[in-house]
XYZ file of C-alpha atoms in Angstrom:
568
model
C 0.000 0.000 0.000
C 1.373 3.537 -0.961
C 0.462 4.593 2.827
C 3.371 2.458 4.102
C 5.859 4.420 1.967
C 7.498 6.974 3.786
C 6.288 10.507 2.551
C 9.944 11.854 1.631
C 10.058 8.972 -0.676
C 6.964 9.644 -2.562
C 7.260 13.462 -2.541
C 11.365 12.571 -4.353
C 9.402 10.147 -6.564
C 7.126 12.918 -7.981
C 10.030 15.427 -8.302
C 12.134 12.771 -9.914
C 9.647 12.405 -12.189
C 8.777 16.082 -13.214
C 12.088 17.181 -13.716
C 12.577 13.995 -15.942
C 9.541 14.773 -17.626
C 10.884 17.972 -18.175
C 14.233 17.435 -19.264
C 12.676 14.872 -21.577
C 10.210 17.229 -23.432
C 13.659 19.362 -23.719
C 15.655 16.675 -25.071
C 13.369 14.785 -27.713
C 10.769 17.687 -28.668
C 12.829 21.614 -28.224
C 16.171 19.942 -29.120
C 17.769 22.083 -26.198
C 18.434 20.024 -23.207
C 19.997 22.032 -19.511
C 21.799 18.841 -18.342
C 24.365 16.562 -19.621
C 23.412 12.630 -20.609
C 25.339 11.664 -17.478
C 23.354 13.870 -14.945
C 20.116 12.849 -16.669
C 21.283 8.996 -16.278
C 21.995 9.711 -12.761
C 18.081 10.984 -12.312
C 16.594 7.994 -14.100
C 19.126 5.754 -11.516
C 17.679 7.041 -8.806
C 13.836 7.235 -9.691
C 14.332 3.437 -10.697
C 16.023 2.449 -6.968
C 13.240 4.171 -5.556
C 10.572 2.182 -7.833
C 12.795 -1.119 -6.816
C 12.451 -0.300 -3.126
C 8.625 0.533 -2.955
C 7.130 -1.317 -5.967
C 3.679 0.031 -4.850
C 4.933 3.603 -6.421
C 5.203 2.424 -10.021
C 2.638 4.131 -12.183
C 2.389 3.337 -15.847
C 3.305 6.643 -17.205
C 6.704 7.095 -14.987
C 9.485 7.768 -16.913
C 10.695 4.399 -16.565
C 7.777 2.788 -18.342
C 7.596 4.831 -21.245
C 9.945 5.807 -23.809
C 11.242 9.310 -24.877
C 8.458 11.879 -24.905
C 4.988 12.006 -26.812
C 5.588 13.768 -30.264
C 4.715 17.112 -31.519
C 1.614 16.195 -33.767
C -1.842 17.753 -34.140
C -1.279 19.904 -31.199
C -0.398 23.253 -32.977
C -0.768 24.514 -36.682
C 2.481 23.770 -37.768
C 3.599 20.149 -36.573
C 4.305 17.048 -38.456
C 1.501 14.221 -39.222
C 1.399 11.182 -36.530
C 3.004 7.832 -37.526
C 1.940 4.598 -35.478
C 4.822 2.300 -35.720
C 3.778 -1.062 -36.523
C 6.493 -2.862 -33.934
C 6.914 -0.528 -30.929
C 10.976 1.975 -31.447
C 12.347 1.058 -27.579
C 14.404 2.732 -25.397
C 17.848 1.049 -23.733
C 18.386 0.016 -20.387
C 21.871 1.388 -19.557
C 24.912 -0.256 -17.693
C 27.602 2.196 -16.668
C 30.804 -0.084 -15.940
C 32.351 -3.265 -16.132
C 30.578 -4.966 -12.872
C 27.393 -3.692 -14.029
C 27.237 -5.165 -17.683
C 28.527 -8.433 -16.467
C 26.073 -8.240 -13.981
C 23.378 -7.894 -16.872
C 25.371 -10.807 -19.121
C 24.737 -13.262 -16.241
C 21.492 -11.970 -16.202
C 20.581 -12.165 -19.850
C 22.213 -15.953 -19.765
C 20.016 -17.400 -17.017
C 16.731 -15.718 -18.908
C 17.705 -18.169 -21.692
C 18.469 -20.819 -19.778
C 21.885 -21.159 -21.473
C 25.310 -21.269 -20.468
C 26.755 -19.155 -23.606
C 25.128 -16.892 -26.566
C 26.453 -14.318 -29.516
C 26.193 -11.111 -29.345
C 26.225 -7.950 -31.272
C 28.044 -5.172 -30.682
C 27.664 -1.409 -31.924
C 28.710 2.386 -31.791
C 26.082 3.644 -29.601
C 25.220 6.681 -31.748
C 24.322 9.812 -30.715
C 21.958 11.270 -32.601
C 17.590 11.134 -33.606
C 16.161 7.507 -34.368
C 14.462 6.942 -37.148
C 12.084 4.357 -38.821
C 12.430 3.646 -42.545
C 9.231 2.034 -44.563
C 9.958 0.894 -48.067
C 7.061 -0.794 -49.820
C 7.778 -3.144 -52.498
C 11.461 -1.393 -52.868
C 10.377 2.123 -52.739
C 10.921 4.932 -49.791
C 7.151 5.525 -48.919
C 7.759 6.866 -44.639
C 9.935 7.842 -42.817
C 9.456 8.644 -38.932
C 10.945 9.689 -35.712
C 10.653 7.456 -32.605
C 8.799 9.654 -30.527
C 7.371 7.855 -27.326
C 7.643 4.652 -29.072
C 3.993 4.350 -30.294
C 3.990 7.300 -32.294
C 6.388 9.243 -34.104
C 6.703 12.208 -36.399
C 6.298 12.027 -40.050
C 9.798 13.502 -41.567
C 9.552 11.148 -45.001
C 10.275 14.854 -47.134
C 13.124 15.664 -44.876
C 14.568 11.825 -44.751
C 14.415 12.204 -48.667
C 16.937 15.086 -48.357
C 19.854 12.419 -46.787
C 21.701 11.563 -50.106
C 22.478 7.814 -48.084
C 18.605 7.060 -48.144
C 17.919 5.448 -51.465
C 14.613 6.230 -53.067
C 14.555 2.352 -54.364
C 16.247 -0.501 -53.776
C 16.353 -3.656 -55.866
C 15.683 -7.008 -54.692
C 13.868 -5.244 -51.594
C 11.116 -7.838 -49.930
C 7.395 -6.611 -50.081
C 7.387 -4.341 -46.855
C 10.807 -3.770 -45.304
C 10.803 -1.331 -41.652
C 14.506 -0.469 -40.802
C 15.321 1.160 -37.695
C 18.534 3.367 -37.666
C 19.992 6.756 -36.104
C 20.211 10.134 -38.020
C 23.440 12.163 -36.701
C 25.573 15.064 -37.782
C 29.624 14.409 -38.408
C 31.594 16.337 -36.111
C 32.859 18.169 -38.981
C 29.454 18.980 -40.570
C 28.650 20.268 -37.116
C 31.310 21.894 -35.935
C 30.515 23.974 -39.615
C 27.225 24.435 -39.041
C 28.171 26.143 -35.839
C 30.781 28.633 -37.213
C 28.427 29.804 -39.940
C 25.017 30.233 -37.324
C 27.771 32.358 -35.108
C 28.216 34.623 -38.152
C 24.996 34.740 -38.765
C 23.865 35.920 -35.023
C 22.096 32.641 -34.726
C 22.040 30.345 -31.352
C 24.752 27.736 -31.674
C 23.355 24.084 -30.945
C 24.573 22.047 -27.816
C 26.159 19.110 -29.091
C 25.937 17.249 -32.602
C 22.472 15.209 -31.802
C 20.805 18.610 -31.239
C 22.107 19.797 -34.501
C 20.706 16.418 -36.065
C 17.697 16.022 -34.004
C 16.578 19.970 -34.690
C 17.812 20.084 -38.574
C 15.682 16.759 -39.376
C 12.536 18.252 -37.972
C 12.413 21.365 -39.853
C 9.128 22.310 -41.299
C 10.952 23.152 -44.545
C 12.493 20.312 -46.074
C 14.649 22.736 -48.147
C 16.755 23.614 -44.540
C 17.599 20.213 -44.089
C 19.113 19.914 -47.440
C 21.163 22.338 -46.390
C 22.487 20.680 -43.314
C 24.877 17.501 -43.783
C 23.162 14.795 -41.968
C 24.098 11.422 -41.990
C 22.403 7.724 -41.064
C 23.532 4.489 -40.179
C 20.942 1.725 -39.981
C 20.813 -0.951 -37.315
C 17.799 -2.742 -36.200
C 14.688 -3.928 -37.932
C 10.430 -3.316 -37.796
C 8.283 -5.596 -39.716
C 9.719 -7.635 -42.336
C 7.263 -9.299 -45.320
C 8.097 -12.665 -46.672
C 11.710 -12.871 -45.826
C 13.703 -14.157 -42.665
C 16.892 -13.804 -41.074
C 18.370 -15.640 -38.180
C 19.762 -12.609 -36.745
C 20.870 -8.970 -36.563
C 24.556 -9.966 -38.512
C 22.178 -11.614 -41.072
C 19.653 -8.939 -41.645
C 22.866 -6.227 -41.547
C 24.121 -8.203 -43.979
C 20.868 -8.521 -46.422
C 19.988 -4.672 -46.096
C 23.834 -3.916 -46.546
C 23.587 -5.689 -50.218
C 20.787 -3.764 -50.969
C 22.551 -0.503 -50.408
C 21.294 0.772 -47.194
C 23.817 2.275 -44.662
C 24.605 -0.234 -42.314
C 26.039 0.188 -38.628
C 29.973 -0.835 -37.842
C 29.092 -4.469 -35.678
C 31.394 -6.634 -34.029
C 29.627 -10.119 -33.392
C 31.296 -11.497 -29.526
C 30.842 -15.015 -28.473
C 31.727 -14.142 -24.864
C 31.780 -11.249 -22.425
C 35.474 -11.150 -23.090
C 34.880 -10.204 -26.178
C 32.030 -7.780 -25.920
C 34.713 -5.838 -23.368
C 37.510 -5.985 -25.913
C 34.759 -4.255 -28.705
C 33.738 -1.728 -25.904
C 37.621 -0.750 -25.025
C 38.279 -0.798 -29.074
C 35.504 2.230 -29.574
C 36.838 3.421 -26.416
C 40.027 3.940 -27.577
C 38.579 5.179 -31.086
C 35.920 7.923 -29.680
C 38.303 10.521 -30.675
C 39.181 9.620 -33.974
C 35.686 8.247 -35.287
C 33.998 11.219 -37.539
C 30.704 10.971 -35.481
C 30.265 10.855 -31.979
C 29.519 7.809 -29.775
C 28.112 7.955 -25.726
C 28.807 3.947 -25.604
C 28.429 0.704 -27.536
C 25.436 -1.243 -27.716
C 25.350 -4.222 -26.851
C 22.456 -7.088 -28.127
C 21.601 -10.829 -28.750
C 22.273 -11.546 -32.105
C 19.591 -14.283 -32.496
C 16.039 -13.114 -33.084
C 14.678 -16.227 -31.293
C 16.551 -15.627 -28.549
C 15.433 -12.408 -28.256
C 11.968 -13.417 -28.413
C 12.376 -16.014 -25.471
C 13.546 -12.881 -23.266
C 11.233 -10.461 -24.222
C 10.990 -6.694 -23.771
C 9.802 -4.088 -20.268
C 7.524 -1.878 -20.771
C 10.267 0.820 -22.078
C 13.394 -1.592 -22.875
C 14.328 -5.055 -23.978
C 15.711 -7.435 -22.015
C 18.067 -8.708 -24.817
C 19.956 -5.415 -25.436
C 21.996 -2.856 -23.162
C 23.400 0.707 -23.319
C 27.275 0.068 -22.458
C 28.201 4.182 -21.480
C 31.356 5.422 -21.923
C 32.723 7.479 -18.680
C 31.749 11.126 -18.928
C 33.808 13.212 -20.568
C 33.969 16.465 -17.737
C 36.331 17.886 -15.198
C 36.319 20.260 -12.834
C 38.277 23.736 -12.971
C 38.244 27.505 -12.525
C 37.501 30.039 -14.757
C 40.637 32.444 -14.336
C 40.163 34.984 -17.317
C 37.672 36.008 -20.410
C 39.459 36.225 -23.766
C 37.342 38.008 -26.321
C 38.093 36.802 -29.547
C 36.961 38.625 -33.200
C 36.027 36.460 -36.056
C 36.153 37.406 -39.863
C 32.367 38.971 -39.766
C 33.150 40.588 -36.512
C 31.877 38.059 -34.123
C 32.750 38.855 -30.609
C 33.261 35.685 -29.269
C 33.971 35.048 -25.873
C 36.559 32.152 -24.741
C 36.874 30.805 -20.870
C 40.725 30.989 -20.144
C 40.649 28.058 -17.451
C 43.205 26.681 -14.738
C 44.393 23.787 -16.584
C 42.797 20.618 -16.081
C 43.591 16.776 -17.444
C 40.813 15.887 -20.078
C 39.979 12.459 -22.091
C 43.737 12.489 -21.962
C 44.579 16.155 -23.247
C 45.328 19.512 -21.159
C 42.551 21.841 -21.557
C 42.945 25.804 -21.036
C 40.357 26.918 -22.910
C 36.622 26.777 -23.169
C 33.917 28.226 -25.478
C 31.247 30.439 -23.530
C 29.686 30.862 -27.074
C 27.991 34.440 -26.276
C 26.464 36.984 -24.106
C 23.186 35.019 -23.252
C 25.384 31.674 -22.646
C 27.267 33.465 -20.108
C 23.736 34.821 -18.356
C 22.011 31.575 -19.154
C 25.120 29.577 -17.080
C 25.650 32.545 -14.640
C 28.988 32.493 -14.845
C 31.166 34.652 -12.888
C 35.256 35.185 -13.349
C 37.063 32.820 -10.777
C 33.809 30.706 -10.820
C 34.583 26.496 -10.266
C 32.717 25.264 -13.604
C 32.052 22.077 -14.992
C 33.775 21.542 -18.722
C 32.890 19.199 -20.855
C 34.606 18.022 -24.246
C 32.860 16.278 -27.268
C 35.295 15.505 -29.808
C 37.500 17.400 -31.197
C 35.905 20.459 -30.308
C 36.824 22.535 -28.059
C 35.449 22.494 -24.545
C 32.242 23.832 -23.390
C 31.909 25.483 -19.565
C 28.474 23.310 -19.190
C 27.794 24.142 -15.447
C 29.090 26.686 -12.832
C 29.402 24.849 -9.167
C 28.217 28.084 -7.152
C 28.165 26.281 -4.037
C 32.214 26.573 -4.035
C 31.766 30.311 -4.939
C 33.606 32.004 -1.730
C 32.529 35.689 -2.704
C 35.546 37.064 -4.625
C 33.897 36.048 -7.796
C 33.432 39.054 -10.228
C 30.813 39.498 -12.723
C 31.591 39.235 -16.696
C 30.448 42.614 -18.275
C 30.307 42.079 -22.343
C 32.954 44.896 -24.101
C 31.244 47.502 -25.632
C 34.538 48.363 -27.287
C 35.961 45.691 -29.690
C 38.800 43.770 -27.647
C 41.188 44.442 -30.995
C 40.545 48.331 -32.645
C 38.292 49.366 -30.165
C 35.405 50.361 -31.947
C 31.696 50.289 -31.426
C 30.402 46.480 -30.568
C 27.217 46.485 -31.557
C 24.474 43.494 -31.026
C 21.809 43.545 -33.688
C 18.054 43.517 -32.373
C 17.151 39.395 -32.830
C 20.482 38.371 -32.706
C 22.879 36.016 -30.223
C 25.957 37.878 -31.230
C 27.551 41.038 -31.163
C 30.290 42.508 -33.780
C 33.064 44.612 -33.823
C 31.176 47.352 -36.361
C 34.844 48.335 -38.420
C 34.883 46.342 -41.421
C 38.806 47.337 -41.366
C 39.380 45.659 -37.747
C 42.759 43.683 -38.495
C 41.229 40.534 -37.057
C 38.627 41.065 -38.908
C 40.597 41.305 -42.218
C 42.702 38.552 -41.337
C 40.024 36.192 -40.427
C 38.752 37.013 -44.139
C 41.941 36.941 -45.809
C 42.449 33.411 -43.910
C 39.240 32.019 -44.661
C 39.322 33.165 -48.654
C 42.678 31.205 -48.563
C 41.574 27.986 -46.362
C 41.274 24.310 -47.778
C 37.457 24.533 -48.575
C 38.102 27.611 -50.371
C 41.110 28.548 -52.888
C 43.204 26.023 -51.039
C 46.390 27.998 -50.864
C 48.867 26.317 -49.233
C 51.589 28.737 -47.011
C 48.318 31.212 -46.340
C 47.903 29.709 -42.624
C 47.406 32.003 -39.688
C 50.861 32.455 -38.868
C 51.742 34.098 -42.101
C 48.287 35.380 -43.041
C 48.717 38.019 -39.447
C 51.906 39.078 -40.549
C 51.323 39.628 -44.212
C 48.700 41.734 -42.345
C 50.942 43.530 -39.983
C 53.533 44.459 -43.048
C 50.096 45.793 -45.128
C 50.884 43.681 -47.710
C 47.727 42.241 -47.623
C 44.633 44.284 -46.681
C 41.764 42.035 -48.398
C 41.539 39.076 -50.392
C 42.395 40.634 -54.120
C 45.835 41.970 -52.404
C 47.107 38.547 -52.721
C 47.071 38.384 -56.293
C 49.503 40.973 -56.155
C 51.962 39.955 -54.040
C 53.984 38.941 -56.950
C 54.446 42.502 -57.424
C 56.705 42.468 -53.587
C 58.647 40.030 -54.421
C 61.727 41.411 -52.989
C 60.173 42.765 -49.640
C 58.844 39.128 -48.713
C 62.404 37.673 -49.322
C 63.284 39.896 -46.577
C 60.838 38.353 -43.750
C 62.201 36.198 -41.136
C 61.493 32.722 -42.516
C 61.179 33.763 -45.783
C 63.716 32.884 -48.675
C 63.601 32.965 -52.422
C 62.229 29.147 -52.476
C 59.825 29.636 -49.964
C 58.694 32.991 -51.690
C 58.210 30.495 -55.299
C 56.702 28.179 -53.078
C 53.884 30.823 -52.120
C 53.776 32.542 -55.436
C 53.041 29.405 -57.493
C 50.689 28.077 -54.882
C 48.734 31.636 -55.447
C 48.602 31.174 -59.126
C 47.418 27.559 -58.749
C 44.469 28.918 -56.868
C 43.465 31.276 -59.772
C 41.932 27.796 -61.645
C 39.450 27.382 -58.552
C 35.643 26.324 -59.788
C 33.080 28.908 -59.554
C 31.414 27.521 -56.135
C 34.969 27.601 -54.716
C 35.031 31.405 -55.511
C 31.986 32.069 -53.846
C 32.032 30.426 -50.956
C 35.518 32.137 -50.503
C 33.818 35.345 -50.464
C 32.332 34.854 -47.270
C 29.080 36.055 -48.248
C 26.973 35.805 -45.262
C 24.467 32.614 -45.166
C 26.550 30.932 -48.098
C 28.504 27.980 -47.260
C 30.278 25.558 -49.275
C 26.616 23.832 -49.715
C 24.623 26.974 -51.235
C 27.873 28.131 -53.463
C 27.882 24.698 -55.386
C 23.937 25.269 -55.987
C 24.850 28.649 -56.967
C 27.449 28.078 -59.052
C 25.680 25.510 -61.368
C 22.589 27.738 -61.691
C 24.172 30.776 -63.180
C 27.731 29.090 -64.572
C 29.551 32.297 -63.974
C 30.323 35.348 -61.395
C 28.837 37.836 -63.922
C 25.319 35.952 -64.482
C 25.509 35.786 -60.647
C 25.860 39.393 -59.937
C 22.883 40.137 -62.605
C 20.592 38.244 -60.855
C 17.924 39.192 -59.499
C 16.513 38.922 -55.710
C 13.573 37.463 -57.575
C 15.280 34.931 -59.745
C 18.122 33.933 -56.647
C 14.605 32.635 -54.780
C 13.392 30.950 -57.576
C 16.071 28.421 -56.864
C 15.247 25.248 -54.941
C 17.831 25.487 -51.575
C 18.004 29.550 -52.001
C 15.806 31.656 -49.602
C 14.719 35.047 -49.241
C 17.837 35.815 -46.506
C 20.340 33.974 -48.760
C 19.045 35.611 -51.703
C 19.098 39.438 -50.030
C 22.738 38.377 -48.891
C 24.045 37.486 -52.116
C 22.714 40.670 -53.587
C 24.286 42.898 -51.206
């Protein structure tokens, strides 16, 4: 009976299970979660001891018996159509460390009454699942998870990943393939740069970027964002069997679906040797990964066990150890970007990292910093996903000790000292002088950089002191630097080889394509994306520049702000 439970235990179960609630809604529906995975792990923990120790307190919509959180359909004007999914999209039970997943193995073993069994093993992506339908070999849905009942319908925006074939040959009647839609670290880190330029709010972390770029409205903005999917698991399958997960990765593999890297283990030796392998690959993988996952391989099998109400029994979350550390914020450096982005960067006491020193830490912009509360000599919390650098994710106030000071945002840019200015609807403010020398070296750098005109001996180094000589003052002053020959002889470093080196490197770049060109020009709200669609709708710079506003938006991928830009 719920009287015999204490009444501090019921009142944490109900607060456990709002702010879950809450963080969930965050998460899966506004793409804009306040806590890290490992905090909101260490929630769930907790609300399911409590549920172990007073069994009475389980309800059927807790957190722990439901999956993710209800969609965004029919509720408002603008949401996306309801998809029931035919075999219910479950969540994962997760296992944080060694003791704990053998503790599950042994587990799993005695549900099947066996003494061994293989397993599967995968990159526990981090990104949105997904549902695939194709009906008699042709794309016909395409849907999010949701709470596991119902989903969103994205099929328009799935048909924008170039990996999701619109057919595929040899397909069975109805074929339902589960999988996970994420963003490359590169792709996001990208996508982040360009929304800083553009005054936009930066997203958290790579599934945010994936999660809120898939469920766009307009199809046409997630053609413009690089999303990738890897496909993993199965719905409903007509008139066709498999024996297991290797088997049916196989069969979809051949029909050219993205398939999931898999390791199949015989033993929990060798499901820990695949965990420590993607452990020691995290870095270097071009997505990112929270854990492995970790399933029976046999379908049977995994019928004999059977699923919770939210999870199966036959398949674990294996978590990698969080990636944080705490530190103290010591200084703010304000950094200026190429469109005058004042940018502010933590200067921390060092700390040890996922094996590197940190020092530094993004703080991303002025509402970041009042969002966290941040104050200089603050203890924070950083946290580092990839190769990017570190985020301040939390500030510890209880260790504040009242010499803390607050961070007031320069008026004056950090680097001329003119006006900073932050437009009305935008996250970031900008150094107003066009001529700021950061400013014209982060342009001069950027026309030259490897997804531009790619000229090699135009890196940072040399780019500020080309800058500081006034040798270079925009990006049409280095096609006359032939013309000062002798003068750059003369720089430290500098010889008459290195000089030819540069020279002929700068005339190599003058055979660029067209999209090259453009997206070298930095034109605000064209990337690399928008100046190949450009570039193969008007063929050359001149048919570009006669364009009109009208005729840029009659272009599928070009909108009314990319249009207006590329007219100024």
């Amino acid at each position: 009976m719920v009287s015999e439970v204490p009444q501090e235990m019921i009142s944490e179960v109900e607060k456990l299970r709002a702010e879950i609630r809450h963080h969930n809604d965050l998460y899966y529906n506004k793409d804009a979660p306040e806590i890290t995975d490992a905090e909101y792990d260490a929630l769930m923990r907790r609300l399911q001891q409590l549920e172990s120790e007073y069994p009475s307190l389980v309800t059927p919509d807790s957190p722990t018996q439901t999956v993710g959180a209800p969609a965004r359909v029919g509720e408002e004007e603008e949401t996306f159509a309801p998809v029931t999914h035919s075999v219910p999209m479950l969540s994962l039970e997760n296992v944080a460390d060694s003791s704990e997943m053998k503790a599950w193995y042994e587990r799993t073993l005695k549900g099947l009454e066996a003494e061994s069994a293989a397993f599967i093993v995968e990159p526990k992506l981090d990104g949105l699942a997904v549902e695939l339908v194709y009906e008699a070999g042709r794309f016909a849905q395409g849907s999010t998870r949701g709470d596991g009942t119902t989903g969103e319908n994205v099929t328009a925006n799935l048909r924008m990943l170039k990996e999701i074939p619109g057919r595929l040959k040899g397909a069975p009647e109805l074929l339902e393939v589960r999988g996970e839609v994420y963003m490359k670290k590169a792709d996001f880190q990208a996508l982040n740069r360009r929304r800083e330029e553009d005054g936009q709010a930066t997203f958290a972390n790579p599934r945010n970027a994936a999660a809120g770029s898939l469920r766009q409205l307009d199809s046409k903005v997630t053609a413009r964002r690089k999303l990738s999917i890897f496909l993993y698991d199965r719905g409903s399958v007509r008139r066709v069997a498999h024996g297991g997960e290797v088997e049916f990765l196989g069969f979809i593999a051949k029909l050219g679906l993205p398939v999931v890297e898999h390791h199949r283990c015989a033993n929990l030796e060798e499901v820990e040797k695949a965990y420590q392998d993607y452990l020691d690959r995290r870095e270097d993988l071009p997505f990112e990964i929270d854990g492995v996952v970790v399933k029976i391989d046999d379908f049977a099998l995994r019928e004999k066990l059977g699923i919770r109400s939210r999870s199966p029994r036959w398949a674990v979350a294996y978590k990698f150890p969080a990636r944080q550390a705490r530190t103290a914020l010591a200084e703010i450096e304000w950094s200026v970007g190429r469109t005058g982005a004042v940018t502010p960067v933590a200067i921390l006491e060092p700390v040890q990292l996922g094996g590197v020193t940190v020092r530094r830490a993004s703080l991303h912009n002025e509402d970041e910093i009042k969002r966290l509360g941040v104050m200089y000599g603050d203890t924070v919390i950083v946290e580092r996903a990839g190769d990017v650098i570190p985020d301040v994710v939390r500030v510890l106030t209880d260790a504040r000790t009242g010499g803390e000071r607050e961070i007031v945002f320069p008026k004056k840019c950090p680097v001329c000292g003119s006006e900073v200015v932050r437009p009305e609807g935008e996250v970031v403010a900008r150094c107003t002088n066009m001529a700021c020398p950061a400013q014209v070296q982060g342009r001069i750098q950027y026309f030259a950089s490897r997804g531009c005109m790619d000229i090699e001996g135009f890196g940072e180094k040399n780019v500020g002191l080309f800058v500081e000589k006034g040798f270079v003052k925009d990006p049409a002053d280095i096609y006359l630097l032939d013309k000062k020959r002798e003068e750059l002889e003369k720089l430290e470093g500098f010889g008459k080889k290195s000089v030819d080196n540069l020279l002929k490197a700068i005339d190599e770049s003058k055979t660029r394509p067209l999209w090259r060109i453009l997206n070298a020009l930095g034109i605000r709200h064209v990337g690399e994306h928008v100046a190949h669609v450009l570039a193969e709708n008007f063929g050359s710079i001149d048919s570009l520049m006669a364009a009109s506003k009208e005729e840029l938006e009659a272009i599928h991928e070009v909108g009314p702000k990319v249009a207006e830009s590329v007219r100024d």
